mmCIF file with all atom_site columns, C-alpha atoms in Angstrom:
data_model
loop_
_atom_site.group_PDB
_atom_site.id
_atom_site.type_symbol
_atom_site.label_atom_id
_atom_site.label_alt_id
_atom_site.label_comp_id
_atom_site.label_asym_id
_atom_site.label_entity_id
_atom_site.label_seq_id
_atom_site.pdbx_PDB_ins_code
_atom_site.Cartn_x
_atom_site.Cartn_y
_atom_site.Cartn_z
_atom_site.occupancy
_atom_site.B_iso_or_equiv
_atom_site.pdbx_formal_charge
_atom_site.auth_seq_id
_atom_site.auth_comp_id
_atom_site.auth_asym_id
_atom_site.auth_atom_id
_atom_site.pdbx_PDB_model_num
ATOM 1   C CA . VAL E 1 1   ? 6.040   10.119  6.348   1.00 61.00 ? 1   VAL E CA 1
ATOM 2   C CA . TYR E 1 2   ? 3.090   7.828   7.147   1.00 76.00 ? 2   TYR E CA 1
ATOM 3   C CA . SER E 1 3   ? 3.047   4.822   9.456   1.00 83.00 ? 3   SER E CA 1
ATOM 4   C CA . TYR E 1 4   ? 1.753   1.462   8.254   1.00 88.00 ? 4   TYR E CA 1
ATOM 5   C CA . ALA E 1 5   ? -1.561  2.137   10.108  1.00 90.00 ? 5   ALA E CA 1
ATOM 6   C CA . GLU E 1 6   ? -1.959  5.468   8.244   1.00 88.00 ? 6   GLU E CA 1
ATOM 7   C CA . ARG E 1 7   ? -1.108  3.951   4.875   1.00 85.00 ? 7   ARG E CA 1
ATOM 8   C CA . ALA E 1 8   ? -3.500  1.088   5.533   1.00 90.00 ? 8   ALA E CA 1
ATOM 9   C CA . LYS E 1 9   ? -6.300  3.598   6.375   1.00 91.00 ? 9   LYS E CA 1
ATOM 10  C CA . ILE E 1 10  ? -5.640  5.498   3.158   1.00 88.00 ? 10  ILE E CA 1
ATOM 11  C CA . ILE E 1 11  ? -5.825  2.288   1.034   1.00 87.00 ? 11  ILE E CA 1
ATOM 12  C CA . SER E 1 12  ? -8.915  1.123   2.968   1.00 89.00 ? 12  SER E CA 1
ATOM 13  C CA . ALA E 1 13  ? -10.680 4.390   1.985   1.00 91.00 ? 13  ALA E CA 1
ATOM 14  C CA . LEU E 1 14  ? -10.569 3.349   -1.658  1.00 87.00 ? 14  LEU E CA 1
ATOM 15  C CA . GLY E 1 15  ? -13.955 1.988   -2.786  1.00 86.00 ? 15  GLY E CA 1
ATOM 16  C CA . CYS E 1 16  ? -12.353 -0.963  -4.629  1.00 86.00 ? 16  CYS E CA 1
ATOM 17  C CA . VAL E 1 17  ? -10.589 -2.244  -1.483  1.00 88.00 ? 17  VAL E CA 1
ATOM 18  C CA . ASP E 1 18  ? -12.420 -4.556  0.817   1.00 89.00 ? 18  ASP E CA 1
ATOM 19  C CA . LYS E 1 19  ? -9.638  -5.407  3.266   1.00 89.00 ? 19  LYS E CA 1
ATOM 20  C CA . VAL E 1 20  ? -6.041  -4.466  3.865   1.00 92.00 ? 20  VAL E CA 1
ATOM 21  C CA . ILE E 1 21  ? -4.022  -7.332  5.374   1.00 93.00 ? 21  ILE E CA 1
ATOM 22  C CA . ALA E 1 22  ? -0.975  -6.553  7.434   1.00 92.00 ? 22  ALA E CA 1
ATOM 23  C CA . GLU E 1 23  ? 2.077   -8.519  6.311   1.00 90.00 ? 23  GLU E CA 1
ATOM 24  C CA . HIS E 1 24  ? 4.300   -9.819  9.051   1.00 92.00 ? 24  HIS E CA 1
ATOM 25  C CA . ASP E 1 25  ? 6.322   -12.190 6.849   1.00 91.00 ? 25  ASP E CA 1
ATOM 26  C CA . TRP E 1 26  ? 6.518   -13.239 3.217   1.00 84.00 ? 26  TRP E CA 1
ATOM 27  C CA . GLN E 1 27  ? 5.331   -16.779 3.890   1.00 89.00 ? 27  GLN E CA 1
ATOM 28  C CA . GLN E 1 28  ? 1.856   -15.684 5.190   1.00 94.00 ? 28  GLN E CA 1
ATOM 29  C CA . LYS E 1 29  ? 0.413   -14.784 1.801   1.00 94.00 ? 29  LYS E CA 1
ATOM 30  C CA . VAL E 1 30  ? -1.095  -18.186 0.932   1.00 95.00 ? 30  VAL E CA 1
ATOM 31  C CA . GLN E 1 31  ? -2.529  -18.567 4.452   1.00 96.00 ? 31  GLN E CA 1
ATOM 32  C CA . ASP E 1 32  ? -4.004  -15.050 4.367   1.00 96.00 ? 32  ASP E CA 1
ATOM 33  C CA . ILE E 1 33  ? -5.532  -15.537 0.903   1.00 96.00 ? 33  ILE E CA 1
ATOM 34  C CA . LYS E 1 34  ? -7.230  -18.742 2.131   1.00 96.00 ? 34  LYS E CA 1
ATOM 35  C CA . LYS E 1 35  ? -8.205  -17.411 5.521   1.00 96.00 ? 35  LYS E CA 1
ATOM 36  C CA . PHE E 1 36  ? -9.719  -14.112 4.287   1.00 95.00 ? 36  PHE E CA 1
ATOM 37  C CA . GLN E 1 37  ? -11.057 -15.666 1.029   1.00 95.00 ? 37  GLN E CA 1
ATOM 38  C CA . VAL E 1 38  ? -9.092  -13.143 -1.058  1.00 94.00 ? 38  VAL E CA 1
ATOM 39  C CA . ASP E 1 39  ? -10.292 -12.858 -4.672  1.00 94.00 ? 39  ASP E CA 1
ATOM 40  C CA . ILE E 1 40  ? -7.651  -10.434 -5.886  1.00 93.00 ? 40  ILE E CA 1
ATOM 41  C CA . PHE E 1 41  ? -4.139  -10.006 -4.647  1.00 93.00 ? 41  PHE E CA 1
ATOM 42  C CA . GLY E 1 42  ? -2.745  -6.604  -5.767  1.00 90.00 ? 42  GLY E CA 1
ATOM 43  C CA . ILE E 1 43  ? 0.908   -5.597  -5.661  1.00 88.00 ? 43  ILE E CA 1
ATOM 44  C CA . GLY E 1 44  ? 3.094   -3.086  -7.513  1.00 87.00 ? 44  GLY E CA 1
ATOM 45  C CA . ALA E 1 45  ? 4.213   -3.819  -11.019 1.00 90.00 ? 45  ALA E CA 1
ATOM 46  C CA . ASP E 1 46  ? 7.813   -3.752  -9.909  1.00 87.00 ? 46  ASP E CA 1
ATOM 47  C CA . TRP E 1 47  ? 7.070   -7.261  -8.572  1.00 92.00 ? 47  TRP E CA 1
ATOM 48  C CA . GLN E 1 48  ? 5.782   -8.399  -12.009 1.00 95.00 ? 48  GLN E CA 1
ATOM 49  C CA . GLY E 1 49  ? 5.936   -12.246 -12.154 1.00 96.00 ? 49  GLY E CA 1
ATOM 50  C CA . LYS E 1 50  ? 7.113   -12.771 -8.583  1.00 95.00 ? 50  LYS E CA 1
ATOM 51  C CA . PHE E 1 51  ? 3.690   -13.840 -7.334  1.00 96.00 ? 51  PHE E CA 1
ATOM 52  C CA . ASP E 1 52  ? 2.341   -15.688 -10.308 1.00 97.00 ? 52  ASP E CA 1
ATOM 53  C CA . GLU E 1 53  ? 2.133   -18.923 -8.326  1.00 96.00 ? 53  GLU E CA 1
ATOM 54  C CA . LEU E 1 54  ? -0.683  -17.339 -6.310  1.00 96.00 ? 54  LEU E CA 1
ATOM 55  C CA . ASN E 1 55  ? -2.875  -17.417 -9.533  1.00 96.00 ? 55  ASN E CA 1
ATOM 56  C CA . SER E 1 56  ? -3.895  -20.953 -8.574  1.00 96.00 ? 56  SER E CA 1
ATOM 57  C CA . ILE E 1 57  ? -5.820  -19.639 -5.558  1.00 97.00 ? 57  ILE E CA 1
ATOM 58  C CA . CYS E 1 58  ? -6.782  -16.060 -6.541  1.00 97.00 ? 58  CYS E CA 1
ATOM 59  C CA . GLU E 1 59  ? -6.296  -13.438 -9.237  1.00 97.00 ? 59  GLU E CA 1
ATOM 60  C CA . VAL E 1 60  ? -2.921  -11.649 -9.046  1.00 97.00 ? 60  VAL E CA 1
ATOM 61  C CA . VAL E 1 61  ? -2.974  -8.071  -10.369 1.00 95.00 ? 61  VAL E CA 1
ATOM 62  C CA . TYR E 1 62  ? 0.317   -6.100  -10.795 1.00 95.00 ? 62  TYR E CA 1
ATOM 63  C CA . LEU E 1 63  ? -0.600  -2.496  -10.335 1.00 89.00 ? 63  LEU E CA 1
ATOM 64  C CA . PRO E 1 64  ? 1.306   0.182   -12.260 1.00 89.00 ? 64  PRO E CA 1
ATOM 65  C CA . ARG E 1 65  ? 3.181   2.698   -10.119 1.00 80.00 ? 65  ARG E CA 1
ATOM 66  C CA . THR E 1 66  ? 2.031   6.278   -10.277 1.00 77.00 ? 66  THR E CA 1
ATOM 67  C CA . PRO E 1 67  ? 4.067   7.984   -13.019 1.00 78.00 ? 67  PRO E CA 1
ATOM 68  C CA . SER E 1 68  ? 6.621   10.559  -11.779 1.00 77.00 ? 68  SER E CA 1
ATOM 69  C CA . ILE E 1 69  ? 6.291   9.449   -8.107  1.00 73.00 ? 69  ILE E CA 1
ATOM 70  C CA . SER E 1 70  ? 9.321   7.718   -6.670  1.00 74.00 ? 70  SER E CA 1
ATOM 71  C CA . THR E 1 71  ? 9.483   6.670   -3.060  1.00 75.00 ? 71  THR E CA 1
ATOM 72  C CA . THR E 1 72  ? 13.308  6.756   -3.345  1.00 76.00 ? 72  THR E CA 1
ATOM 73  C CA . ASP E 1 73  ? 13.255  10.339  -4.630  1.00 81.00 ? 73  ASP E CA 1
ATOM 74  C CA . LEU E 1 74  ? 10.735  11.367  -1.999  1.00 79.00 ? 74  LEU E CA 1
ATOM 75  C CA . LYS E 1 75  ? 12.855  9.851   0.827   1.00 80.00 ? 75  LYS E CA 1
ATOM 76  C CA . LYS E 1 76  ? 15.969  11.720  -0.564  1.00 83.00 ? 76  LYS E CA 1
ATOM 77  C CA . ALA E 1 77  ? 14.100  15.037  -0.728  1.00 82.00 ? 77  ALA E CA 1
ATOM 78  C CA . LEU E 1 78  ? 12.630  14.542  2.746   1.00 76.00 ? 78  LEU E CA 1
ATOM 79  C CA . SER E 1 79  ? 16.003  13.812  4.238   1.00 83.00 ? 79  SER E CA 1
ATOM 80  C CA . LYS E 1 80  ? 16.988  17.308  3.394   1.00 84.00 ? 80  LYS E CA 1
ATOM 81  C CA . ILE E 1 81  ? 13.984  18.922  5.069   1.00 81.00 ? 81  ILE E CA 1
ATOM 82  C CA . ASP E 1 82  ? 13.793  19.758  8.758   1.00 83.00 ? 82  ASP E CA 1
ATOM 83  C CA . ASN E 1 83  ? 11.129  18.246  11.056  1.00 82.00 ? 83  ASN E CA 1
ATOM 84  C CA . ALA E 1 84  ? 8.953   21.441  11.155  1.00 85.00 ? 84  ALA E CA 1
ATOM 85  C CA . ALA E 1 85  ? 8.723   21.497  7.389   1.00 82.00 ? 85  ALA E CA 1
ATOM 86  C CA . ILE E 1 86  ? 7.947   17.783  7.257   1.00 78.00 ? 86  ILE E CA 1
ATOM 87  C CA . GLN E 1 87  ? 5.086   18.209  9.756   1.00 85.00 ? 87  GLN E CA 1
ATOM 88  C CA . GLN E 1 88  ? 3.752   21.107  7.633   1.00 86.00 ? 88  GLN E CA 1
ATOM 89  C CA . ILE E 1 89  ? 3.818   18.924  4.549   1.00 84.00 ? 89  ILE E CA 1
ATOM 90  C CA . LYS E 1 90  ? 2.210   16.010  6.419   1.00 85.00 ? 90  LYS E CA 1
ATOM 91  C CA . SER E 1 91  ? -0.563  18.358  7.580   1.00 87.00 ? 91  SER E CA 1
ATOM 92  C CA . GLY E 1 92  ? -1.283  19.289  3.968   1.00 87.00 ? 92  GLY E CA 1
ATOM 93  C CA . LEU E 1 93  ? -1.359  15.631  3.010   1.00 88.00 ? 93  LEU E CA 1
ATOM 94  C CA . ASP E 1 94  ? -3.680  14.889  5.942   1.00 88.00 ? 94  ASP E CA 1
ATOM 95  C CA . SER E 1 95  ? -6.078  17.581  4.596   1.00 88.00 ? 95  SER E CA 1
ATOM 96  C CA . VAL E 1 96  ? -6.067  15.830  1.178   1.00 86.00 ? 96  VAL E CA 1
ATOM 97  C CA . LEU E 1 97  ? -6.781  12.524  2.913   1.00 87.00 ? 97  LEU E CA 1
ATOM 98  C CA . ASP E 1 98  ? -9.719  14.147  4.722   1.00 86.00 ? 98  ASP E CA 1
ATOM 99  C CA . LEU E 1 99  ? -11.043 15.377  1.372   1.00 85.00 ? 99  LEU E CA 1
ATOM 100 C CA . VAL E 1 100 ? -10.758 11.887  -0.178  1.00 83.00 ? 100 VAL E CA 1
ATOM 101 C CA . LYS E 1 101 ? -12.680 10.391  2.777   1.00 84.00 ? 101 LYS E CA 1
ATOM 102 C CA . ALA E 1 102 ? -15.382 13.030  2.447   1.00 85.00 ? 102 ALA E CA 1
ATOM 103 C CA . ILE E 1 103 ? -15.720 12.277  -1.284  1.00 83.00 ? 103 ILE E CA 1
ATOM 104 C CA . GLU E 1 104 ? -15.871 8.507   -0.564  1.00 75.00 ? 104 GLU E CA 1
ATOM 105 C CA . SER E 1 105 ? -18.653 8.967   1.964   1.00 70.00 ? 105 SER E CA 1
#
């Protein structure tokens, strides 16, 4: 539903996030951590243990997924909805995003 740019904007709006770094390939992580002086590398808990080697250069935090929210289930449900309905849902989500931004300000 959201492009990378929109998702990055949502994450950037969180008070605990200083910078969102676009990933172009898997090999750039070490370079980015050093280049941007990253203190904490956060990634979903479904990757638990996969990035432990980064602990030598920053703290690796595996974030739990939001309970009862599945991207796979969401994609399946959205594939059954027509474009007009998707745009209506997106508009509602955009309103929520605007509210979050207002609260953060």
